[in-house]
CSV table of C-alpha atoms in Angstrom, one decimal:
chain,number,residue,atom,x,y,z
A,12,UNK,CA,-95.9,106.2,48.6
A,13,UNK,CA,-96.2,102.8,50.5
A,14,UNK,CA,-99.0,104.4,52.6
A,15,UNK,CA,-100.8,105.7,49.7
A,16,UNK,CA,-101.3,102.2,48.2
A,17,UNK,CA,-102.2,100.0,51.5
A,18,UNK,CA,-105.4,101.7,51.7
A,19,UNK,CA,-106.5,100.4,48.3
A,20,UNK,CA,-104.7,96.7,48.4
A,21,UNK,CA,-106.7,96.6,52.0
A,22,UNK,CA,-110.2,97.4,50.4
A,23,UNK,CA,-109.2,95.1,47.6
A,24,UNK,CA,-108.3,91.8,50.0
A,25,UNK,CA,-111.6,92.6,52.3
A,26,UNK,CA,-114.1,93.0,48.9
A,27,UNK,CA,-112.0,89.5,48.1
A,28,UNK,CA,-112.9,88.0,51.4
A,29,UNK,CA,-116.2,89.4,51.4
A,30,UNK,CA,-117.0,87.9,47.8
A,31,UNK,CA,-115.7,84.3,48.9
A,32,UNK,CA,-118.0,84.7,52.4
A,33,UNK,CA,-121.0,85.3,49.8
A,34,UNK,CA,-120.3,83.1,47.7
A,35,UNK,CA,-120.0,80.2,50.4
A,36,UNK,CA,-123.0,81.5,51.9
A,37,UNK,CA,-124.8,80.9,48.2
A,38,UNK,CA,-123.4,77.5,47.8
A,39,UNK,CA,-124.5,76.4,51.0
A,40,UNK,CA,-127.8,77.5,50.6
A,41,UNK,CA,-127.7,76.2,47.2
A,42,UNK,CA,-126.9,72.7,48.4
A,43,UNK,CA,-129.3,73.0,51.2
A,44,UNK,CA,-132.2,73.3,48.7
A,45,UNK,CA,-130.4,70.9,46.3
A,46,UNK,CA,-130.6,68.4,48.8
A,47,UNK,CA,-133.9,68.7,50.0
A,48,UNK,CA,-135.6,69.2,46.3
A,49,UNK,CA,-133.5,67.3,44.4
A,50,UNK,CA,-136.0,64.2,43.3
A,51,UNK,CA,-134.3,60.8,44.1
A,52,UNK,CA,-133.6,58.8,41.1
A,53,UNK,CA,-136.9,56.3,40.3
A,54,UNK,CA,-139.2,58.4,43.2
A,55,UNK,CA,-143.0,58.0,42.6
A,56,UNK,CA,-144.4,60.5,40.5
A,57,UNK,CA,-146.1,63.4,42.3
A,58,UNK,CA,-147.3,67.3,41.8
A,59,UNK,CA,-145.0,70.2,40.6
A,60,UNK,CA,-143.8,72.1,43.6
A,61,UNK,CA,-142.4,75.3,44.7
A,62,UNK,CA,-139.0,76.3,45.6
A,63,UNK,CA,-138.4,75.6,49.4
A,64,UNK,CA,-142.3,75.8,49.6
A,65,UNK,CA,-142.8,72.4,48.1
A,66,UNK,CA,-146.9,71.6,47.4
A,67,UNK,CA,-148.0,73.9,50.4
A,68,UNK,CA,-148.9,76.7,48.3
A,69,UNK,CA,-151.3,74.4,46.5
A,70,UNK,CA,-152.7,73.1,49.5
A,71,UNK,CA,-153.4,76.4,51.1
A,72,UNK,CA,-155.1,77.7,47.7
A,73,UNK,CA,-157.2,74.5,47.2
A,74,UNK,CA,-159.5,75.5,50.6
A,75,UNK,CA,-159.9,72.0,50.9
A,76,UNK,CA,-159.1,69.4,53.9
A,77,UNK,CA,-155.4,67.7,53.1
A,78,UNK,CA,-157.0,64.0,52.6
A,79,UNK,CA,-159.2,65.7,50.0
A,80,UNK,CA,-156.4,67.3,47.8
A,81,UNK,CA,-154.4,63.8,48.0
A,82,UNK,CA,-157.1,62.1,47.1
A,83,UNK,CA,-157.5,64.2,43.6
A,84,UNK,CA,-154.0,64.0,43.3
A,85,UNK,CA,-153.8,60.6,43.4
A,86,UNK,CA,-156.4,60.1,40.9
A,87,UNK,CA,-153.8,61.9,38.8
A,88,UNK,CA,-150.3,60.6,39.5
A,89,UNK,CA,-151.5,57.0,41.4
A,90,UNK,CA,-152.1,55.1,44.4
A,91,UNK,CA,-148.1,55.9,45.2
A,92,UNK,CA,-147.0,59.1,44.7
A,93,UNK,CA,-144.6,61.6,46.1
A,94,UNK,CA,-145.7,65.2,47.6
A,95,UNK,CA,-143.7,67.8,49.4
A,96,UNK,CA,-146.2,68.4,52.5
A,97,UNK,CA,-144.2,70.7,54.7
A,98,UNK,CA,-142.0,74.2,53.6
A,99,UNK,CA,-138.2,73.2,53.7
A,100,UNK,CA,-138.4,69.5,54.3
A,101,UNK,CA,-138.2,66.6,51.7
A,102,UNK,CA,-140.8,64.8,49.9
A,103,UNK,CA,-142.9,61.9,51.2
A,104,UNK,CA,-144.6,58.9,49.7
A,105,UNK,CA,-148.5,59.1,50.0
A,106,UNK,CA,-150.2,55.8,49.7
A,107,UNK,CA,-153.8,55.8,48.6
A,108,UNK,CA,-154.4,52.3,47.0
A,109,UNK,CA,-156.0,49.4,49.5
A,110,UNK,CA,-153.6,46.8,47.9
A,111,UNK,CA,-150.1,48.8,48.4
A,112,UNK,CA,-151.3,49.8,51.9
A,113,UNK,CA,-152.0,46.6,53.0
A,114,UNK,CA,-148.7,45.0,51.4
A,115,UNK,CA,-146.8,47.8,53.0
A,116,UNK,CA,-148.4,47.2,56.1
A,117,UNK,CA,-148.2,43.7,56.7
A,118,UNK,CA,-145.6,41.5,58.7
A,119,UNK,CA,-143.5,40.6,56.1
A,120,UNK,CA,-142.8,44.0,55.4
A,121,UNK,CA,-142.1,45.6,58.9
A,122,UNK,CA,-138.4,45.9,57.9
A,123,UNK,CA,-138.9,48.5,55.4
A,124,UNK,CA,-141.2,50.9,57.4
A,125,UNK,CA,-141.8,51.8,61.2
A,126,UNK,CA,-143.7,54.2,63.0
A,127,UNK,CA,-142.4,57.9,62.5
A,128,UNK,CA,-141.4,60.5,65.1
A,129,UNK,CA,-143.0,63.9,65.0
A,130,UNK,CA,-140.6,66.8,65.3
A,131,UNK,CA,-143.0,68.6,67.5
A,132,UNK,CA,-143.8,66.0,69.7
A,133,UNK,CA,-140.0,64.7,70.2
A,134,UNK,CA,-139.5,68.3,71.4
A,135,UNK,CA,-142.3,68.0,73.7
A,136,UNK,CA,-141.7,64.5,75.2
A,137,UNK,CA,-140.1,61.9,75.5
A,138,UNK,CA,-142.3,58.9,73.6
A,139,UNK,CA,-141.4,55.9,75.7
A,140,UNK,CA,-144.1,53.3,76.4
A,141,UNK,CA,-146.2,55.1,74.2
A,142,UNK,CA,-149.2,52.6,72.2
A,143,UNK,CA,-149.2,55.2,69.4
A,144,UNK,CA,-146.0,56.4,68.6
A,145,UNK,CA,-143.6,54.1,69.9
A,146,UNK,CA,-141.2,52.0,67.0
A,147,UNK,CA,-139.1,49.0,67.1
A,148,UNK,CA,-139.1,46.3,69.3
A,149,UNK,CA,-140.7,47.9,72.3
A,150,UNK,CA,-143.4,48.8,70.4
A,151,UNK,CA,-144.7,45.2,69.2
A,152,UNK,CA,-143.9,44.4,73.2
A,153,UNK,CA,-146.5,47.2,74.4
A,154,UNK,CA,-148.7,46.2,71.3
A,155,UNK,CA,-149.0,42.4,72.8
A,156,UNK,CA,-149.6,43.8,76.5
A,157,UNK,CA,-152.2,46.1,75.0
A,158,UNK,CA,-154.2,43.4,73.4
A,159,UNK,CA,-154.1,41.1,76.2
A,160,UNK,CA,-154.9,43.6,78.4
A,161,UNK,CA,-158.0,44.2,76.8
A,162,UNK,CA,-159.1,40.9,76.6
A,163,UNK,CA,-158.9,40.3,80.1
A,164,UNK,CA,-161.1,43.8,81.0
A,165,UNK,CA,-163.8,42.0,78.7
A,166,UNK,CA,-163.4,43.4,75.6
A,167,UNK,CA,-165.5,41.1,73.5
A,168,UNK,CA,-167.4,40.0,76.7
A,169,UNK,CA,-170.6,40.5,78.5
A,170,UNK,CA,-168.5,42.4,81.5
A,171,UNK,CA,-167.8,45.1,79.1
A,172,UNK,CA,-170.9,45.4,77.6
A,173,UNK,CA,-172.9,45.9,80.8
A,174,UNK,CA,-170.2,48.6,81.4
A,175,UNK,CA,-171.1,50.5,78.0
A,176,UNK,CA,-175.1,50.2,78.9
A,177,UNK,CA,-174.5,51.4,82.3
A,178,UNK,CA,-173.0,54.5,80.8
A,179,UNK,CA,-175.6,54.8,78.2
A,180,UNK,CA,-177.9,55.0,80.9
A,181,UNK,CA,-176.4,57.8,82.3
A,182,UNK,CA,-175.8,59.8,78.7
A,183,UNK,CA,-179.6,59.2,78.6
A,184,UNK,CA,-180.5,60.8,81.7
A,185,UNK,CA,-178.6,63.8,80.9
A,186,UNK,CA,-180.1,64.1,77.5
A,187,UNK,CA,-183.5,63.9,78.8
A,188,UNK,CA,-183.1,66.5,81.6
A,189,UNK,CA,-182.6,69.3,78.1
A,190,UNK,CA,-186.3,68.3,77.9
A,191,UNK,CA,-186.4,68.8,73.8
A,192,UNK,CA,-184.7,72.1,74.3
A,193,UNK,CA,-182.1,72.8,71.5
A,194,UNK,CA,-178.3,71.6,73.1
A,195,UNK,CA,-174.4,70.8,72.1
A,196,UNK,CA,-174.8,67.4,71.8
A,197,UNK,CA,-170.8,67.3,72.0
A,198,UNK,CA,-169.9,67.6,75.8
A,199,UNK,CA,-172.6,64.6,76.7
A,200,UNK,CA,-171.3,62.2,74.1
A,201,UNK,CA,-167.3,63.4,74.9
A,202,UNK,CA,-168.4,62.2,78.9
A,203,UNK,CA,-170.0,59.1,78.3
A,204,UNK,CA,-167.3,57.5,75.8
A,205,UNK,CA,-164.8,59.2,78.0
A,206,UNK,CA,-165.8,57.2,81.1
A,207,UNK,CA,-165.5,53.7,78.9
A,208,UNK,CA,-161.8,54.4,78.6
A,209,UNK,CA,-161.4,56.0,82.0
A,210,UNK,CA,-163.1,52.6,83.5
A,211,UNK,CA,-160.6,50.4,82.0
A,212,UNK,CA,-157.6,52.7,82.2
A,213,UNK,CA,-158.1,54.5,85.5
A,214,UNK,CA,-160.7,52.0,87.1
A,215,UNK,CA,-163.1,54.5,87.8
A,216,UNK,CA,-165.7,56.8,85.7
A,217,UNK,CA,-166.3,60.6,86.4
A,218,UNK,CA,-169.5,62.1,87.1
A,219,UNK,CA,-170.6,64.4,84.3
A,220,UNK,CA,-170.5,67.4,86.2
A,221,UNK,CA,-166.8,66.4,87.9
A,222,UNK,CA,-164.5,69.4,87.2
A,223,UNK,CA,-161.8,67.5,86.5
A,224,UNK,CA,-163.6,65.6,83.8
A,225,UNK,CA,-164.5,69.0,82.5
A,226,UNK,CA,-160.9,69.8,82.5
A,227,UNK,CA,-159.5,66.6,80.9
A,228,UNK,CA,-161.7,67.2,78.2
A,229,UNK,CA,-160.9,70.9,77.5
A,230,UNK,CA,-157.5,70.1,77.7
A,231,UNK,CA,-157.5,67.2,75.0
A,232,UNK,CA,-159.7,69.3,72.8
A,233,UNK,CA,-157.0,72.3,72.8
A,234,UNK,CA,-154.0,70.2,72.4
A,235,UNK,CA,-155.7,68.1,69.6
A,236,UNK,CA,-156.6,71.2,67.7
A,237,UNK,CA,-154.6,71.4,64.2
A,238,UNK,CA,-153.2,74.7,62.8
A,239,UNK,CA,-149.6,75.8,64.3
A,240,UNK,CA,-148.7,72.5,64.2
A,241,UNK,CA,-147.5,72.3,60.8
A,242,UNK,CA,-145.2,75.5,61.4
A,243,UNK,CA,-143.8,73.7,65.0
A,244,UNK,CA,-143.0,70.1,63.1
A,245,UNK,CA,-141.0,72.7,60.2
A,246,UNK,CA,-139.3,74.5,63.5
A,247,UNK,CA,-140.0,72.3,66.6
A,248,UNK,CA,-137.7,74.4,69.0
A,249,UNK,CA,-141.3,76.8,68.6
A,250,UNK,CA,-142.9,74.6,71.0
A,251,UNK,CA,-141.1,75.9,73.9
A,252,UNK,CA,-141.9,79.9,73.0
A,253,UNK,CA,-145.3,81.6,73.7
A,254,UNK,CA,-146.7,80.5,70.5
A,255,UNK,CA,-147.2,77.2,71.7
A,256,UNK,CA,-148.1,78.5,75.5
A,257,UNK,CA,-151.4,77.5,75.5
A,258,UNK,CA,-150.8,73.7,74.4
A,259,UNK,CA,-148.6,73.2,76.8
A,260,UNK,CA,-150.5,74.2,79.5
A,261,UNK,CA,-153.0,71.7,78.2
A,262,UNK,CA,-150.4,68.7,77.6
A,263,UNK,CA,-148.8,69.1,80.9
A,264,UNK,CA,-152.1,69.3,82.9
A,265,UNK,CA,-153.4,66.0,81.2
A,266,UNK,CA,-149.9,64.4,81.9
A,267,UNK,CA,-149.7,65.4,85.6
A,268,UNK,CA,-153.3,64.2,85.8
A,269,UNK,CA,-152.5,60.5,84.6
A,270,UNK,CA,-149.2,60.8,86.7
A,271,UNK,CA,-150.8,61.4,89.7
A,272,UNK,CA,-153.6,58.4,89.0
A,273,UNK,CA,-150.8,56.6,88.3
A,274,UNK,CA,-149.1,57.3,91.9
A,275,UNK,CA,-152.1,56.6,93.5
A,276,UNK,CA,-152.2,53.5,91.8
A,277,UNK,CA,-148.9,52.3,93.0
A,278,UNK,CA,-149.8,53.3,96.7
A,279,UNK,CA,-152.7,51.0,96.3
A,280,UNK,CA,-151.4,48.1,93.8
A,281,UNK,CA,-152.4,44.8,94.8
A,282,UNK,CA,-151.3,42.0,92.5
A,283,UNK,CA,-154.4,39.7,93.7
A,284,UNK,CA,-157.0,42.4,92.4
A,285,UNK,CA,-155.6,44.2,89.4
A,286,UNK,CA,-158.4,46.6,88.7
A,287,UNK,CA,-157.4,48.0,85.6
A,288,UNK,CA,-154.8,48.3,82.6
A,289,UNK,CA,-152.5,50.9,84.7
A,290,UNK,CA,-152.6,47.7,87.6
A,291,UNK,CA,-151.9,45.7,84.6
A,292,UNK,CA,-149.1,47.5,83.3
A,293,UNK,CA,-147.6,47.9,86.9
A,294,UNK,CA,-147.7,43.8,86.9
A,295,UNK,CA,-146.2,43.5,84.0
A,296,UNK,CA,-143.5,45.8,84.7
A,297,UNK,CA,-142.7,44.2,87.8
A,298,UNK,CA,-142.7,40.9,86.0
A,299,UNK,CA,-139.9,42.0,83.6
A,300,UNK,CA,-138.0,43.9,86.4
A,301,UNK,CA,-137.8,40.0,88.3
A,302,UNK,CA,-136.5,38.5,85.1
A,303,UNK,CA,-133.9,41.3,85.0
A,304,UNK,CA,-135.4,43.5,81.9
A,305,UNK,CA,-137.6,45.8,83.7
A,306,UNK,CA,-137.2,49.5,84.7
A,307,UNK,CA,-138.0,49.0,88.5
A,308,UNK,CA,-140.6,50.1,90.2
A,309,UNK,CA,-139.9,54.0,91.3
A,310,UNK,CA,-140.4,56.9,89.3
A,311,UNK,CA,-138.8,55.0,86.1
A,312,UNK,CA,-142.1,53.0,86.2
A,313,UNK,CA,-144.5,56.4,86.0
A,314,UNK,CA,-142.0,57.2,83.5
A,315,UNK,CA,-142.6,54.2,81.7
A,316,UNK,CA,-146.4,54.4,81.9
A,317,UNK,CA,-148.3,57.6,81.9
A,318,UNK,CA,-147.9,58.7,78.3
A,319,UNK,CA,-149.3,55.1,76.8
A,320,UNK,CA,-152.3,55.6,79.4
A,321,UNK,CA,-152.5,59.4,78.0
A,322,UNK,CA,-152.7,57.6,74.6
A,323,UNK,CA,-155.4,55.6,75.7
A,324,UNK,CA,-157.6,58.3,77.0
A,325,UNK,CA,-157.0,60.4,74.1
A,326,UNK,CA,-157.7,57.8,71.2
A,327,UNK,CA,-160.4,56.0,73.0
A,328,UNK,CA,-162.3,59.3,73.7
A,329,UNK,CA,-161.9,61.5,70.7
A,330,UNK,CA,-162.5,58.8,67.7
A,331,UNK,CA,-165.6,57.0,69.2
A,332,UNK,CA,-166.9,60.5,70.0
A,333,UNK,CA,-165.9,61.6,66.4
A,334,UNK,CA,-167.7,58.5,64.9
A,335,UNK,CA,-170.9,58.9,66.9
A,336,UNK,CA,-171.3,62.6,66.4
A,337,UNK,CA,-170.8,61.9,62.7
A,338,UNK,CA,-173.7,59.5,63.0
A,339,UNK,CA,-176.2,61.6,64.3
A,340,UNK,CA,-175.0,64.3,61.7
A,341,UNK,CA,-175.9,62.3,59.1
A,342,UNK,CA,-179.5,61.1,60.4
A,343,UNK,CA,-180.3,64.8,60.8
A,344,UNK,CA,-179.4,65.2,57.1
A,345,UNK,CA,-181.1,62.1,56.1
A,346,UNK,CA,-184.3,61.9,58.8
A,347,UNK,CA,-185.7,58.6,56.7
A,348,UNK,CA,-182.2,56.6,57.7
A,349,UNK,CA,-182.8,57.6,61.6
A,350,UNK,CA,-186.8,56.2,61.0
A,351,UNK,CA,-185.1,52.8,59.4
A,352,UNK,CA,-182.7,52.5,62.0
A,353,UNK,CA,-185.7,53.0,65.1
A,354,UNK,CA,-187.8,50.5,63.3
A,355,UNK,CA,-185.1,48.0,63.3
A,356,UNK,CA,-184.5,48.7,67.0
A,357,UNK,CA,-188.2,48.0,67.6
A,358,UNK,CA,-188.4,44.9,65.7
A,359,UNK,CA,-185.2,43.4,67.4
A,360,UNK,CA,-185.2,44.9,70.8
A,361,UNK,CA,-188.3,46.7,71.7
A,362,UNK,CA,-188.5,49.0,74.2
A,363,UNK,CA,-188.8,47.2,77.3
A,364,UNK,CA,-184.7,46.4,77.6
A,365,UNK,CA,-181.3,47.6,76.3
A,366,UNK,CA,-180.0,46.9,73.4
A,367,UNK,CA,-177.2,43.9,73.5
A,368,UNK,CA,-174.6,42.8,71.5
A,369,UNK,CA,-176.2,39.9,70.7
A,370,UNK,CA,-178.3,42.0,68.6
A,371,UNK,CA,-176.0,43.1,66.3
A,372,UNK,CA,-176.2,40.1,63.7
A,373,UNK,CA,-180.0,40.9,63.3
A,374,UNK,CA,-179.8,44.6,62.9
A,375,UNK,CA,-177.9,44.4,59.5
A,376,UNK,CA,-179.4,48.0,58.6
A,377,UNK,CA,-178.4,49.7,61.9
A,378,UNK,CA,-174.6,48.5,61.0
A,379,UNK,CA,-174.5,49.2,57.7
A,380,UNK,CA,-175.4,52.8,58.8
A,381,UNK,CA,-172.7,52.9,60.8
A,382,UNK,CA,-170.3,51.4,58.2
A,383,UNK,CA,-171.3,54.1,55.7
A,384,UNK,CA,-170.5,56.9,58.3
A,385,UNK,CA,-167.3,55.6,59.0
A,386,UNK,CA,-166.4,55.2,55.1
A,387,UNK,CA,-167.3,58.5,54.5
A,388,UNK,CA,-166.3,60.2,57.7
A,389,UNK,CA,-163.9,57.8,59.2
A,390,UNK,CA,-162.3,59.3,62.6
A,391,UNK,CA,-158.8,59.0,61.3
A,392,UNK,CA,-158.2,59.9,57.6
A,393,UNK,CA,-154.7,59.0,57.8
A,394,UNK,CA,-153.2,56.2,59.8
A,395,UNK,CA,-150.1,57.8,62.2
A,396,UNK,CA,-147.3,58.2,60.0
A,397,UNK,CA,-144.6,56.1,59.0
A,398,UNK,CA,-140.8,56.2,57.9
A,399,UNK,CA,-138.8,53.9,55.8
A,400,UNK,CA,-135.9,52.0,58.1
A,401,UNK,CA,-134.3,50.7,54.2
A,402,UNK,CA,-134.6,51.6,50.5
A,403,UNK,CA,-136.6,49.3,48.4
A,404,UNK,CA,-138.5,48.9,45.4
A,405,UNK,CA,-142.3,49.3,45.5
A,406,UNK,CA,-144.6,48.6,42.3
A,407,UNK,CA,-141.4,49.6,40.2
A,408,UNK,CA,-140.4,52.8,42.4
A,409,UNK,CA,-137.6,53.4,44.5
A,410,UNK,CA,-138.4,54.5,47.9
A,411,UNK,CA,-135.2,55.5,49.6
A,412,UNK,CA,-134.4,55.3,53.2
A,413,UNK,CA,-135.7,58.0,55.6
A,414,UNK,CA,-138.5,59.0,53.5
A,415,UNK,CA,-142.1,59.8,55.3
A,416,UNK,CA,-145.1,57.3,54.4
A,417,UNK,CA,-148.4,58.5,54.7
A,418,UNK,CA,-151.5,56.5,54.5
A,419,UNK,CA,-154.8,58.0,53.2
A,420,UNK,CA,-157.5,55.6,54.8
A,421,UNK,CA,-159.9,58.5,53.5
A,422,UNK,CA,-158.8,58.1,49.9
A,423,UNK,CA,-159.4,54.3,49.5
A,424,UNK,CA,-162.9,54.7,51.4
A,425,UNK,CA,-163.9,57.0,48.6
A,426,UNK,CA,-162.0,55.9,45.6
A,427,UNK,CA,-164.5,55.9,42.5
A,428,UNK,CA,-162.8,53.3,40.7
A,429,UNK,CA,-163.6,51.0,44.0
A,430,UNK,CA,-167.1,52.5,45.3
A,431,UNK,CA,-170.3,53.6,43.3
A,432,UNK,CA,-170.8,57.0,43.5
A,433,UNK,CA,-168.4,57.4,46.9
A,434,UNK,CA,-169.8,60.9,47.4
A,435,UNK,CA,-173.5,59.7,48.2
A,436,UNK,CA,-174.4,58.3,51.7
A,437,UNK,CA,-175.7,54.8,50.4
A,438,UNK,CA,-175.8,52.4,53.5
A,439,UNK,CA,-177.3,49.7,51.4
A,440,UNK,CA,-173.7,49.3,50.3
A,441,UNK,CA,-173.0,47.4,52.8
A,442,UNK,CA,-176.2,45.0,52.6
A,443,UNK,CA,-177.0,41.9,50.6
A,444,UNK,CA,-179.5,42.3,47.9
A,445,UNK,CA,-182.0,41.0,50.0
A,446,UNK,CA,-181.1,43.8,52.8
A,447,UNK,CA,-180.4,40.7,55.3
A,448,UNK,CA,-176.8,40.3,55.3
A,449,UNK,CA,-174.1,42.6,55.9
A,450,UNK,CA,-171.4,42.6,53.1
A,451,UNK,CA,-167.4,42.8,53.7
A,452,UNK,CA,-165.6,45.2,51.3
A,453,UNK,CA,-162.1,45.0,51.2
A,454,UNK,CA,-161.1,48.9,51.0
A,455,UNK,CA,-163.2,49.8,54.0
A,456,UNK,CA,-160.8,50.4,56.8
A,457,UNK,CA,-161.6,52.5,59.3
A,458,UNK,CA,-159.2,51.0,61.8
A,459,UNK,CA,-156.4,51.2,59.6
A,460,UNK,CA,-155.2,47.7,58.4
A,461,UNK,CA,-151.8,45.3,59.0
A,462,UNK,CA,-149.8,45.1,62.3
A,463,UNK,CA,-150.2,48.8,63.5
A,464,UNK,CA,-154.0,48.9,62.8
A,465,UNK,CA,-156.2,50.4,65.8
A,466,UNK,CA,-155.5,48.4,69.3
A,467,UNK,CA,-159.1,49.4,70.5
A,468,UNK,CA,-160.7,48.6,67.5
A,469,UNK,CA,-163.0,45.8,69.4
A,470,UNK,CA,-163.6,48.4,71.9
A,471,UNK,CA,-164.8,51.2,69.8
A,472,UNK,CA,-166.8,48.9,67.6
A,473,UNK,CA,-169.0,47.8,71.0
A,474,UNK,CA,-169.2,51.5,72.2
A,475,UNK,CA,-170.7,52.7,68.5
A,476,UNK,CA,-173.1,49.9,68.5
A,477,UNK,CA,-174.5,50.1,71.9
A,478,UNK,CA,-174.4,53.6,72.4
A,479,UNK,CA,-176.1,54.2,68.8
A,480,UNK,CA,-178.6,51.8,69.6
A,481,UNK,CA,-179.5,53.0,73.2
A,482,UNK,CA,-179.8,56.6,71.9
A,483,UNK,CA,-181.8,55.8,68.9
A,484,UNK,CA,-184.2,53.5,71.1
A,485,UNK,CA,-185.0,56.6,73.3
A,486,UNK,CA,-184.8,59.7,71.4
A,487,UNK,CA,-185.6,61.1,67.7
A,488,UNK,CA,-183.2,63.6,67.0
A,489,UNK,CA,-184.1,66.8,65.1
A,490,UNK,CA,-182.6,69.9,64.2
A,491,UNK,CA,-183.7,73.0,66.0
A,492,UNK,CA,-186.2,75.3,64.6
A,493,UNK,CA,-185.0,77.2,61.2
A,494,UNK,CA,-181.7,75.2,61.4
A,495,UNK,CA,-180.0,74.6,58.0
A,496,UNK,CA,-179.0,70.8,57.8
A,497,UNK,CA,-175.5,69.8,58.7
A,498,UNK,CA,-172.7,70.6,55.6
A,499,UNK,CA,-171.3,67.4,56.7
A,500,UNK,CA,-167.7,69.3,55.8
A,501,UNK,CA,-166.1,68.4,59.1
A,502,UNK,CA,-162.8,70.1,61.0
A,503,UNK,CA,-159.4,68.4,61.0
A,504,UNK,CA,-158.0,67.9,64.7
A,505,UNK,CA,-156.2,64.5,65.7
A,506,UNK,CA,-159.2,63.0,64.7
A,507,UNK,CA,-161.7,64.2,61.6
A,508,UNK,CA,-164.7,66.0,63.5
A,509,UNK,CA,-167.9,67.2,62.5
A,510,UNK,CA,-168.6,71.0,63.2
A,511,UNK,CA,-170.3,72.0,66.2
A,512,UNK,CA,-173.5,69.6,66.8
A,513,UNK,CA,-176.6,71.2,68.2
A,514,UNK,CA,-179.8,69.2,68.2
A,515,UNK,CA,-183.3,68.8,70.1
A,516,UNK,CA,-183.6,65.1,71.3
A,517,UNK,CA,-187.4,64.2,71.6
A,518,UNK,CA,-188.1,61.4,73.8
A,519,UNK,CA,-189.7,58.2,72.0
């Protein structure tokens, strides 16, 4: 009899254990979901979300760019709101109000927020030495170094202007070789702009046909494309799988190329002849080493430098190139704007010399067009991400520690409460009534604002003005026969770029 009862008793016991395990698993899942999607008390309002998926389905259904959707939600929920953008992750705070953004990014609030780490990037590299992604005191020191180095290398001075105008002559020659035929403007623009940051960072420029420059730009384009990154930031380990094989290959080439250039600089380094930012960074680290706070001048020095130099190369190439390509896209759609720019160039500069930075104050219309292009299509629609470092109150809401903060620059520069008819291209909004002076707008922030605003803002402004005026002085850009006007929709990569731009450049 005992044997007959043992089997049912065992089955009953096993079933109880399984029920307990199932209950424990369910409870664990429930607690995880509750932690992720339980709304912290007094968080800013935001759109309703799906369990686990958050607001991701609404973003996909919209068919619009992320910055456009967030701007629409901001009009409903306010200049500070909370959203769940990434599946299986907690909320983020989105700021679309210029006043709130300037408050958060001021030095008085620096203890509240700092640069956030990107999970996918953390899985790929050590962010030490990054101008873009560094946080805390090391980031402050690196920024001070960067600003000082740019000044010493001529930003805001005649020496840099000469370098840009020299590169503009190479660019004009390359475009002239097309002899009015339709061609893709993307590559020559990227070549020219990249050579400016290469000369500042590496100490030399590349010939436009140099295979290394071609591969650098191709790798940069692949690495900066967006798509599977949202999956990688949710599951960072995927970076090391075949899914990211092409991106890993391109990133490794960029890294290895920069490291080789740094090592060549170390071999030929002369403290009495600092040629570029790499030399200046080596000198900076050597000085700190002598003071007892450096990292050494062997392999540690290379590790300390390479990512920052790659930051400068990538950001210095993509942002200015994007702005110039958007500018030409807009004048293709509005050819009367190109005519007015060319008339102003003719009146101020003429045709016998290249434009100069000294001409800028006398060319308000050209500057207004550039500003309007940057307002409508900024190279960076968001700042780089931030994270809160402590709990604080903001506009009556409680912002918890450890929450992501997204600053929507595009929303601020296209806010109908701030700008009249923001969806329309109206350069005169930046001009006085008589058209002779520029008007400054508080909400015009294409380079961000505050303590982490764009490090290369001065360089970018000079490049855009000189490249643009050199091009419009020598060419009239037209659409190829039968081609429709640019849609001006754009592509979101690391920067916000126009679609492929095929043009005819008619020599003037």
